Short mmCIF file of C-alpha atoms in Angstrom, two decimals:
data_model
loop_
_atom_site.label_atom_id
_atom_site.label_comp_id
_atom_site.label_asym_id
_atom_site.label_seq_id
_atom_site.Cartn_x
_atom_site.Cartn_y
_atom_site.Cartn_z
CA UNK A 1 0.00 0.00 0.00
CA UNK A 2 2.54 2.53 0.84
CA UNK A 3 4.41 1.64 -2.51
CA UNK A 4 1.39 2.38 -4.45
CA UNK A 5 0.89 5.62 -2.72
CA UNK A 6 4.64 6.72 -3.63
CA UNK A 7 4.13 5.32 -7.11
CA UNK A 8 1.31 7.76 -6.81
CA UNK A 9 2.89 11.29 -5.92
CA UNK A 10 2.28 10.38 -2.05
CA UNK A 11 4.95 11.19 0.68
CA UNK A 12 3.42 9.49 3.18
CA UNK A 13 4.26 9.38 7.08
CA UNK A 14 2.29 6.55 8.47
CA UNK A 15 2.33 4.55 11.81
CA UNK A 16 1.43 1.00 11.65
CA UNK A 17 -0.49 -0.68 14.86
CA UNK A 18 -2.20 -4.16 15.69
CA UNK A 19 -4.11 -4.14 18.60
CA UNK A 20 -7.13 -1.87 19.75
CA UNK A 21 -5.03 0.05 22.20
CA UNK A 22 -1.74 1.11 20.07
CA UNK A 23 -4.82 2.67 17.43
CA UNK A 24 -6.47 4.55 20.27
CA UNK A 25 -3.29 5.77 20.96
CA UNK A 26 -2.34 6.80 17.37
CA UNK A 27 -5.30 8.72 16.84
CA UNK A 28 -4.67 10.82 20.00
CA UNK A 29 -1.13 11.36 19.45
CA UNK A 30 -0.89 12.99 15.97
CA UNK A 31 -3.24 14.42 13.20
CA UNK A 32 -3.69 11.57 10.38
CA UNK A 33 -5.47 12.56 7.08
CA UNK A 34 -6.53 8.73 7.10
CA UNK A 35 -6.87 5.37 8.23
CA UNK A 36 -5.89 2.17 6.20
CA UNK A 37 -6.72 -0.91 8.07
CA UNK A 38 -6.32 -4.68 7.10
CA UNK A 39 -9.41 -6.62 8.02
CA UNK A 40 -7.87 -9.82 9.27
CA UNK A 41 -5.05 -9.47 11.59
CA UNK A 42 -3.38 -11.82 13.81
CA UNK A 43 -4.56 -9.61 16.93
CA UNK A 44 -6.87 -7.25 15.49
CA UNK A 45 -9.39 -6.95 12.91
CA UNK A 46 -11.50 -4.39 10.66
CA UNK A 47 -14.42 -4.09 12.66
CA UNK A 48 -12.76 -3.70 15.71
CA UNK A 49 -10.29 -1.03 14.36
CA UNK A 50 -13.51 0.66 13.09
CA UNK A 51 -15.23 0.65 16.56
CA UNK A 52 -12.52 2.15 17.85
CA UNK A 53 -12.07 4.72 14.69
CA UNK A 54 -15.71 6.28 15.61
CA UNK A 55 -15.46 6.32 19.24
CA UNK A 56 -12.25 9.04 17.93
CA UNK A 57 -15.02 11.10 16.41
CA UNK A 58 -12.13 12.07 13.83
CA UNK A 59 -13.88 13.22 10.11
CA UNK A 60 -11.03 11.90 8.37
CA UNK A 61 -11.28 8.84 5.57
CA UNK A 62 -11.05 4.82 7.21
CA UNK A 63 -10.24 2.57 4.25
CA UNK A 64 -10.44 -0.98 4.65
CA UNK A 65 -7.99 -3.01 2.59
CA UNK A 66 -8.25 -6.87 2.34
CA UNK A 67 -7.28 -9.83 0.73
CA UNK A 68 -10.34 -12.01 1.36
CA UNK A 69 -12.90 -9.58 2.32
CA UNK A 70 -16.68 -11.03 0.92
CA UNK A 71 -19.16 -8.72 -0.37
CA UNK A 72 -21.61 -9.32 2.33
CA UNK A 73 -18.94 -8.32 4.84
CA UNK A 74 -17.80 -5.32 3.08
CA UNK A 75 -21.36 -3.92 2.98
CA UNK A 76 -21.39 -4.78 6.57
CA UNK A 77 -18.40 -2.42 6.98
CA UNK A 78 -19.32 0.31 4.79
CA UNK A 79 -23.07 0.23 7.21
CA UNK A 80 -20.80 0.70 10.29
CA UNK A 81 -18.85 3.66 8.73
CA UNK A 82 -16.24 3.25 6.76
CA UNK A 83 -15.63 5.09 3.25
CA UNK A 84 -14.79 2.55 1.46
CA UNK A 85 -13.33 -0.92 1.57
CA UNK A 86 -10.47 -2.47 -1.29
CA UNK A 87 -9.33 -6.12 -2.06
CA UNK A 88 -5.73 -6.26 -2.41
CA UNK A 89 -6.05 -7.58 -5.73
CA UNK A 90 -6.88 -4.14 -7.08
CA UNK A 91 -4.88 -1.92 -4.87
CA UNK A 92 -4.38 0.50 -7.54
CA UNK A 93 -7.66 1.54 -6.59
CA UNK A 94 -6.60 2.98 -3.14
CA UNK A 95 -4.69 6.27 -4.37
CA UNK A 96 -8.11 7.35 -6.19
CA UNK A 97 -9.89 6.19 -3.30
CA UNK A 98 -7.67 8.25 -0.81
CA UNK A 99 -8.05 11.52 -3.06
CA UNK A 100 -11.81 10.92 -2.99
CA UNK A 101 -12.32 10.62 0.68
CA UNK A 102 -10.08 13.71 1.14
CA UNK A 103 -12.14 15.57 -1.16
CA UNK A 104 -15.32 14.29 0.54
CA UNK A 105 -14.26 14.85 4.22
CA UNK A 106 -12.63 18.50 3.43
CA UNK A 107 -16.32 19.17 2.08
CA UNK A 108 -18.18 18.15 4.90
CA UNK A 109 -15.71 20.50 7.17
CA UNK A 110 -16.17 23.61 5.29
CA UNK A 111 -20.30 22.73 5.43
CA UNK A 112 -19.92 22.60 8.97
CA UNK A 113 -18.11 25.59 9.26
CA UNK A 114 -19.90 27.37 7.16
CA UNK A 115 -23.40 26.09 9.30
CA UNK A 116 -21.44 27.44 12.15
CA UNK A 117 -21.00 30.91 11.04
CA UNK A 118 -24.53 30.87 9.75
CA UNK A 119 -25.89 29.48 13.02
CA UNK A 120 -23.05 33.17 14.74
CA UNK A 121 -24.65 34.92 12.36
CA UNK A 122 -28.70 34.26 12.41
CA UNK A 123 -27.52 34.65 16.40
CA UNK A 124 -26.35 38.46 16.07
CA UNK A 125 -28.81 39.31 13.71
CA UNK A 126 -31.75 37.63 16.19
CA UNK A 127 -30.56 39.46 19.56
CA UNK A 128 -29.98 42.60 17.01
CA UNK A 129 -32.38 45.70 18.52
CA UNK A 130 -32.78 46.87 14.78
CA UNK A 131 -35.27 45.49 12.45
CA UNK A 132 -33.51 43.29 9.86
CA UNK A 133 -35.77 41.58 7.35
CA UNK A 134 -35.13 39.53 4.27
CA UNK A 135 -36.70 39.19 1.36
CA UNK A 136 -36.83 37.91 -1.97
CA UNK A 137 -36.84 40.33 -5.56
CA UNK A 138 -40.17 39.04 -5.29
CA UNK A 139 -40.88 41.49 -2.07
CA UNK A 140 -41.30 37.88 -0.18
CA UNK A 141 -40.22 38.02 3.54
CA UNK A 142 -38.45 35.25 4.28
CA UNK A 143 -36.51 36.09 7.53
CA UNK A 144 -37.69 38.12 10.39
CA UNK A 145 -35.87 39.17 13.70
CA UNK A 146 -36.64 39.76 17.06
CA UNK A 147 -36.18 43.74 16.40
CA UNK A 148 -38.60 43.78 13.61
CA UNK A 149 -40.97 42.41 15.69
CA UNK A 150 -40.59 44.66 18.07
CA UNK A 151 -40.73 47.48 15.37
CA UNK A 152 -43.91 46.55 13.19
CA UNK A 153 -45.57 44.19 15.95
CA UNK A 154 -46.08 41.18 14.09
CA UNK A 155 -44.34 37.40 15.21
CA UNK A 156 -42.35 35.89 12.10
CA UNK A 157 -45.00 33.12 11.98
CA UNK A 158 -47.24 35.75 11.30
CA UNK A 159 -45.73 37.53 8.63
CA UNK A 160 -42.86 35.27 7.11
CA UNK A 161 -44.05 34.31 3.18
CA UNK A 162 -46.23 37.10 2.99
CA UNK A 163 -45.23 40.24 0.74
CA UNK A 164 -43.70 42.88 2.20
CA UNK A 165 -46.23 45.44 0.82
CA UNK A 166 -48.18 44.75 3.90
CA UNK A 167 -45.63 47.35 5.23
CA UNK A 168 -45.85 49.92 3.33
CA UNK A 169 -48.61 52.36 3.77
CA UNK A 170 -50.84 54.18 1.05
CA UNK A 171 -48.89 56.68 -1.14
CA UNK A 172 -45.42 54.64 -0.95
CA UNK A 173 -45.70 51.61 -3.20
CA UNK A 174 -43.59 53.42 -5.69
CA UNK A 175 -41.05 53.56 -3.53
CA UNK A 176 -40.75 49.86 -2.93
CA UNK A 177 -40.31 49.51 -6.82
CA UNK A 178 -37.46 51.54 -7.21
CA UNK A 179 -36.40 50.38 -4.10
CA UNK A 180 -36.08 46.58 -5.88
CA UNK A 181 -35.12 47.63 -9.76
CA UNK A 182 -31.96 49.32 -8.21
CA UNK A 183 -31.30 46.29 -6.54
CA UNK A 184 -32.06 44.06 -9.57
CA UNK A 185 -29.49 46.34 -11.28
CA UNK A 186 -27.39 45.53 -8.52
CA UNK A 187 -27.04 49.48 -7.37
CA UNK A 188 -26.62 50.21 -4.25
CA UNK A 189 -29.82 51.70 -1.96
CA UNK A 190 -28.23 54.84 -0.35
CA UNK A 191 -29.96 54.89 3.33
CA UNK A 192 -32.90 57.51 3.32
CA UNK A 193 -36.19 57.94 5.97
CA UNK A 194 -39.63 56.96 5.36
CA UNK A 195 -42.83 55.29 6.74
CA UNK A 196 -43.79 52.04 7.75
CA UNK A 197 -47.08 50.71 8.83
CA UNK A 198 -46.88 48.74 12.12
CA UNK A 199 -49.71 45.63 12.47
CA UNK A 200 -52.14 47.62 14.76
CA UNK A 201 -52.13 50.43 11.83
CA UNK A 202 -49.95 52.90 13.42
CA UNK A 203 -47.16 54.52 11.46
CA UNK A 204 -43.55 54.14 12.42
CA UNK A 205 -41.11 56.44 10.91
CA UNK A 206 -37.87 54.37 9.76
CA UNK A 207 -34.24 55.07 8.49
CA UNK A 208 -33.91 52.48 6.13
#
């Protein structure tokens, strides 16, 4: 394996263990990018290594590599978790296979960093004081904070999907139209004041 991974542009620095305990171990001691694992060993095996893998909670590929391993028992490994499973007969298989699951398990980082900041984000904009709707060209409101409440008076289950027009008193829809072809232009909307209409009909002057 780690002669096809050289013949294959690879530098790699690798550990090799056999029982349940040295793996632990490994996976504490040092940042892997991923784990190869025979299935049968004399003191080990694949599932067990596996067990042990996903109690690390590490998001990194586990590639089982074996010389006998059946078909039933290979779907019974990929069930339990890992990414993919080779029979040493067609090792050239595990280079691709590494590049793959690197690929794979870099994207599913970034999505949960990027969920993260989203999750910051819809946090600051919720405990925000200010009103901050969104909407689509459409004048759709699809978000809707804890300040706009406060603001216009009505929950987000209340007014979420509904057009925003329901905002905008008498004698201002022209305003929301230019308000949304300079947007579709993709100009900016310089800030300027106007008037809202709040749910119990009052009017609410607003910098917008």
């Amino acid at each position: 394996a780690l002669d096809h991974l050289r013949n294959h542009g690879y530098d790699p620095v690798y550990e090799r263990v056999e029982t349940a305990q040295d793996l632990a171990a490994a996976l504490k001691r040092k940042v892997w990018d991923v784990v190869i694992s025979d299935y049968a060993m004399p003191k080990f095996n694949g599932a067990a290594a596996l067990r042990v893998f996903k109690e690390s909670r590490l998001d990194i590929p586990f590639i089982c590599v074996s010389g006998s391993l059946g078909e039933e028992r290979a779907v019974e490994m990929m069930r339990a978790g890992a990414h993919d499973y080779i029979v040493k007969d067609s090792i050239a298989r595990l280079a691709p296979s590494i590049a793959r699951e690197l690929q794979a398990a870099q994207a599913r980082r970034e999505h949960r960093r990027m969920q993260k900041a989203a999750a910051h984000l819809a946090a600051v904009v919720e405990s925000s004081d200010d009103a901050i709707i969104s909407k689509t060209l459409s004048g759709i409101i699809t978000s809707w904070n804890r300040g706009a409440q406060q603001m216009f008076g009505y929950t987000a289950e209340e007014i979420v999907g509904r057009s925003v027009s329901i905002l905008i008193p008498a004698g201002f829809a022209d305003e929301l139209a230019l308000i949304f072809e300079n947007i579709q232009r993709e100009e900016a909307v310089e800030p300027f004041e106007t008037v809202r209409v709040r749910k119990d009909g009052r009017l609410v002057h607003v910098s917008l």
